[in-house]
Amino acid sequence: MTEAKQPESPVLVADRGAVRVITVNRPDKLNALNAATLDALADAFDAAAGDESVRCVVLTGAGPKAFVAGADIAEMNTLAPVQGRDFSLRGQRLMRRIETLPKPVVAMVNGFALGGGLELAMCCHLRIAGDNAKLGQPEVNLGLIPGFGGTQRLLRLAGRAATLELCLLGAPVDAQRARELGIVNRVVAAAELEEETMKIAAQLADSAPLALRGVLDCVNVGGECGIEEGLQYETAQFGLMFSTGDMREGTTAFLERRKPAFQGH
Ligand code: COA
């Protein structure tokens, strides 16, 4: 693994082949998201989007306890109303940037994913959780509400009953319950979380990038339209695949009974 260590940075970036691992790095604060961390994450995701050698991103938190334990409560405590609104916008812009990244992002949920931490996980395309993870939207306990898209993404992921339960009661759920609610895709033993997540990431990195992008676009754009527009959008994306070398390679490899070698064009 080539590793560019930035000890003072709130975000670490390392490449494992074509998988970029982005780590929120404030373990002494359970990786709470302050403004500087939101900005560093935005830069890291911009760089990942623009780097053709990166085929998949894994997002996680440093240390043994937390993915991200929320927006930084100490920082929020001092904010005036307009600053609070700007903090929400800053977070929402980052979450939308991640959600609309043209390559898959996998959240490796290695412990607490609370408040802004669950919001961060939910804007990723897949969520793999360790069996020690605790997930929730506890903002009401602070006299707050989710501000980085939590009410909207949780509603879309898990429906109205689960969203109202998590956001109104403010109590976290364990990984297994989060799996039952559809909030996480898989739960694995905490000790195997990294290995299992990297297996999934490696599969995505090996897959056809333009096809993955097509799926992401269809879900992100088409999924927010009515059925007619969504289906038309899917058809347009499907047609576009026929212009790619990877589509020729994938179908030819199937016919020749060999493994495809996707090039990303
Ligand atoms: N913002 C700022 N700092 C946070 C934080 C957050 N969201 N979550 C944890 N921290 C800090 C703690 O203040 C503490 O810092 P300190 O050592 O300087 O006092 C450090 O991280 C460790 O947290 P601590 O509370 O001592 O760990 P714990 O194991 O006892 O409890 C949690 C873990 C996650 C239950 C608890 O930290 C918590 O409830 N955090 C807030 C969760 C939350 O409400 N998030 C939504 C924010 S909108």
PDB file of N, CA, C and O in Angstrom, residues 19-46:
ATOM      1  N   VAL A  19      -8.097   1.036  -5.109  1.00  0.00           N
ATOM      2  CA  VAL A  19      -9.042   1.418  -4.050  1.00  0.00           C
ATOM      3  C   VAL A  19      -8.423   2.541  -3.217  1.00  0.00           C
ATOM      4  O   VAL A  19      -7.321   2.386  -2.683  1.00  0.00           O
ATOM      5  N   ARG A  20      -9.123   3.653  -3.145  1.00  0.00           N
ATOM      6  CA  ARG A  20      -8.648   4.746  -2.290  1.00  0.00           C
ATOM      7  C   ARG A  20      -9.345   4.669  -0.941  1.00  0.00           C
ATOM      8  O   ARG A  20     -10.575   4.640  -0.876  1.00  0.00           O
ATOM      9  N   VAL A  21      -8.551   4.642   0.105  1.00  0.00           N
ATOM     10  CA  VAL A  21      -9.116   4.595   1.457  1.00  0.00           C
ATOM     11  C   VAL A  21      -9.005   5.997   2.072  1.00  0.00           C
ATOM     12  O   VAL A  21      -7.911   6.544   2.193  1.00  0.00           O
ATOM     13  N   ILE A  22     -10.146   6.560   2.415  1.00  0.00           N
ATOM     14  CA  ILE A  22     -10.199   7.883   3.039  1.00  0.00           C
ATOM     15  C   ILE A  22     -10.632   7.680   4.487  1.00  0.00           C
ATOM     16  O   ILE A  22     -11.667   7.060   4.756  1.00  0.00           O
ATOM     17  N   THR A  23      -9.812   8.175   5.416  1.00  0.00           N
ATOM     18  CA  THR A  23     -10.056   7.929   6.845  1.00  0.00           C
ATOM     19  C   THR A  23     -10.227   9.245   7.591  1.00  0.00           C
ATOM     20  O   THR A  23      -9.335  10.094   7.555  1.00  0.00           O
ATOM     21  N   VAL A  24     -11.360   9.396   8.261  1.00  0.00           N
ATOM     22  CA  VAL A  24     -11.545  10.558   9.131  1.00  0.00           C
ATOM     23  C   VAL A  24     -10.648  10.352  10.349  1.00  0.00           C
ATOM     24  O   VAL A  24     -10.708   9.311  11.009  1.00  0.00           O
ATOM     25  N   ASN A  25      -9.802  11.335  10.617  1.00  0.00           N
ATOM     26  CA  ASN A  25      -8.693  11.099  11.539  1.00  0.00           C
ATOM     27  C   ASN A  25      -8.705  12.046  12.750  1.00  0.00           C
ATOM     28  O   ASN A  25      -7.826  12.869  12.913  1.00  0.00           O
ATOM     29  N   ARG A  26      -9.744  11.896  13.566  1.00  0.00           N
ATOM     30  CA  ARG A  26      -9.768  12.631  14.846  1.00  0.00           C
ATOM     31  C   ARG A  26     -10.165  11.622  15.941  1.00  0.00           C
ATOM     32  O   ARG A  26     -11.185  11.801  16.624  1.00  0.00           O
ATOM     33  N   PRO A  27      -9.374  10.560  16.090  1.00  0.00           N
ATOM     34  CA  PRO A  27      -9.817   9.482  16.981  1.00  0.00           C
ATOM     35  C   PRO A  27     -10.055   9.929  18.418  1.00  0.00           C
ATOM     36  O   PRO A  27     -10.927   9.392  19.099  1.00  0.00           O
ATOM     37  N   ASP A  28      -9.300  10.956  18.876  1.00  0.00           N
ATOM     38  CA  ASP A  28      -9.502  11.422  20.264  1.00  0.00           C
ATOM     39  C   ASP A  28     -10.857  12.104  20.435  1.00  0.00           C
ATOM     40  O   ASP A  28     -11.347  12.235  21.559  1.00  0.00           O
ATOM     41  N   LYS A  29     -11.480  12.512  19.338  1.00  0.00           N
ATOM     42  CA  LYS A  29     -12.836  13.096  19.388  1.00  0.00           C
ATOM     43  C   LYS A  29     -13.825  12.175  18.672  1.00  0.00           C
ATOM     44  O   LYS A  29     -14.862  12.622  18.174  1.00  0.00           O
ATOM     45  N   LEU A  30     -13.501  10.900  18.643  1.00  0.00           N
ATOM     46  CA  LEU A  30     -14.334   9.898  17.964  1.00  0.00           C
ATOM     47  C   LEU A  30     -14.691  10.334  16.546  1.00  0.00           C
ATOM     48  O   LEU A  30     -15.795  10.101  16.054  1.00  0.00           O
ATOM     49  N   ASN A  31     -13.726  11.023  15.926  1.00  0.00           N
ATOM     50  CA  ASN A  31     -13.811  11.427  14.503  1.00  0.00           C
ATOM     51  C   ASN A  31     -14.964  12.395  14.227  1.00  0.00           C
ATOM     52  O   ASN A  31     -15.505  12.432  13.111  1.00  0.00           O
ATOM     53  N   ALA A  32     -15.311  13.196  15.243  1.00  0.00           N
ATOM     54  CA  ALA A  32     -16.395  14.176  15.067  1.00  0.00           C
ATOM     55  C   ALA A  32     -16.050  15.131  13.923  1.00  0.00           C
ATOM     56  O   ALA A  32     -14.900  15.521  13.725  1.00  0.00           O
ATOM     57  N   LEU A  33     -17.100  15.517  13.205  1.00  0.00           N
ATOM     58  CA  LEU A  33     -16.921  16.345  12.004  1.00  0.00           C
ATOM     59  C   LEU A  33     -16.997  17.829  12.368  1.00  0.00           C
ATOM     60  O   LEU A  33     -18.085  18.357  12.599  1.00  0.00           O
ATOM     61  N   ASN A  34     -15.834  18.481  12.417  1.00  0.00           N
ATOM     62  CA  ASN A  34     -15.840  19.939  12.516  1.00  0.00           C
ATOM     63  C   ASN A  34     -15.695  20.509  11.100  1.00  0.00           C
ATOM     64  O   ASN A  34     -15.569  19.764  10.128  1.00  0.00           O
ATOM     65  N   ALA A  35     -15.727  21.836  10.992  1.00  0.00           N
ATOM     66  CA  ALA A  35     -15.697  22.453   9.661  1.00  0.00           C
ATOM     67  C   ALA A  35     -14.422  22.068   8.904  1.00  0.00           C
ATOM     68  O   ALA A  35     -14.463  21.787   7.697  1.00  0.00           O
ATOM     69  N   ALA A  36     -13.292  22.040   9.607  1.00  0.00           N
ATOM     70  CA  ALA A  36     -12.024  21.714   8.934  1.00  0.00           C
ATOM     71  C   ALA A  36     -12.053  20.287   8.386  1.00  0.00           C
ATOM     72  O   ALA A  36     -11.528  20.012   7.294  1.00  0.00           O
ATOM     73  N   THR A  37     -12.695  19.380   9.119  1.00  0.00           N
ATOM     74  CA  THR A  37     -12.774  17.988   8.654  1.00  0.00           C
ATOM     75  C   THR A  37     -13.711  17.880   7.447  1.00  0.00           C
ATOM     76  O   THR A  37     -13.417  17.155   6.486  1.00  0.00           O
ATOM     77  N   LEU A  38     -14.816  18.611   7.494  1.00  0.00           N
ATOM     78  CA  LEU A  38     -15.726  18.606   6.332  1.00  0.00           C
ATOM     79  C   LEU A  38     -14.982  19.098   5.088  1.00  0.00           C
ATOM     80  O   LEU A  38     -15.103  18.515   3.998  1.00  0.00           O
ATOM     81  N   ASP A  39     -14.186  20.164   5.253  1.00  0.00           N
ATOM     82  CA  ASP A  39     -13.451  20.712   4.100  1.00  0.00           C
ATOM     83  C   ASP A  39     -12.387  19.730   3.610  1.00  0.00           C
ATOM     84  O   ASP A  39     -12.203  19.557   2.400  1.00  0.00           O
ATOM     85  N   ALA A  40     -11.692  19.096   4.545  1.00  0.00           N
ATOM     86  CA  ALA A  40     -10.656  18.131   4.149  1.00  0.00           C
ATOM     87  C   ALA A  40     -11.293  16.934   3.436  1.00  0.00           C
ATOM     88  O   ALA A  40     -10.726  16.392   2.477  1.00  0.00           O
ATOM     89  N   LEU A  41     -12.466  16.512   3.903  1.00  0.00           N
ATOM     90  CA  LEU A  41     -13.160  15.408   3.220  1.00  0.00           C
ATOM     91  C   LEU A  41     -13.574  15.829   1.810  1.00  0.00           C
ATOM     92  O   LEU A  41     -13.436  15.053   0.860  1.00  0.00           O
ATOM     93  N   ALA A  42     -14.070  17.049   1.680  1.00  0.00           N
ATOM     94  CA  ALA A  42     -14.469  17.534   0.343  1.00  0.00           C
ATOM     95  C   ALA A  42     -13.266  17.502  -0.601  1.00  0.00           C
ATOM     96  O   ALA A  42     -13.371  17.041  -1.746  1.00  0.00           O
ATOM     97  N   ASP A  43     -12.113  17.952  -0.120  1.00  0.00           N
ATOM     98  CA  ASP A  43     -10.898  17.935  -0.958  1.00  0.00           C
ATOM     99  C   ASP A  43     -10.526  16.495  -1.321  1.00  0.00           C
ATOM    100  O   ASP A  43     -10.162  16.212  -2.468  1.00  0.00           O
ATOM    101  N   ALA A  44     -10.608  15.601  -0.334  1.00  0.00           N
ATOM    102  CA  ALA A  44     -10.219  14.201  -0.582  1.00  0.00           C
ATOM    103  C   ALA A  44     -11.149  13.560  -1.615  1.00  0.00           C
ATOM    104  O   ALA A  44     -10.700  12.812  -2.497  1.00  0.00           O
ATOM    105  N   PHE A  45     -12.444  13.843  -1.534  1.00  0.00           N
ATOM    106  CA  PHE A  45     -13.377  13.246  -2.501  1.00  0.00           C
ATOM    107  C   PHE A  45     -13.234  13.889  -3.879  1.00  0.00           C
ATOM    108  O   PHE A  45     -13.356  13.200  -4.895  1.00  0.00           O
ATOM    109  N   ASP A  46     -12.947  15.199  -3.917  1.00  0.00           N
ATOM    110  CA  ASP A  46     -12.682  15.835  -5.213  1.00  0.00           C
ATOM    111  C   ASP A  46     -11.476  15.167  -5.881  1.00  0.00           C
ATOM    112  O   ASP A  46     -11.493  14.882  -7.080  1.00  0.00           O
TER     113      ASP A  46
END
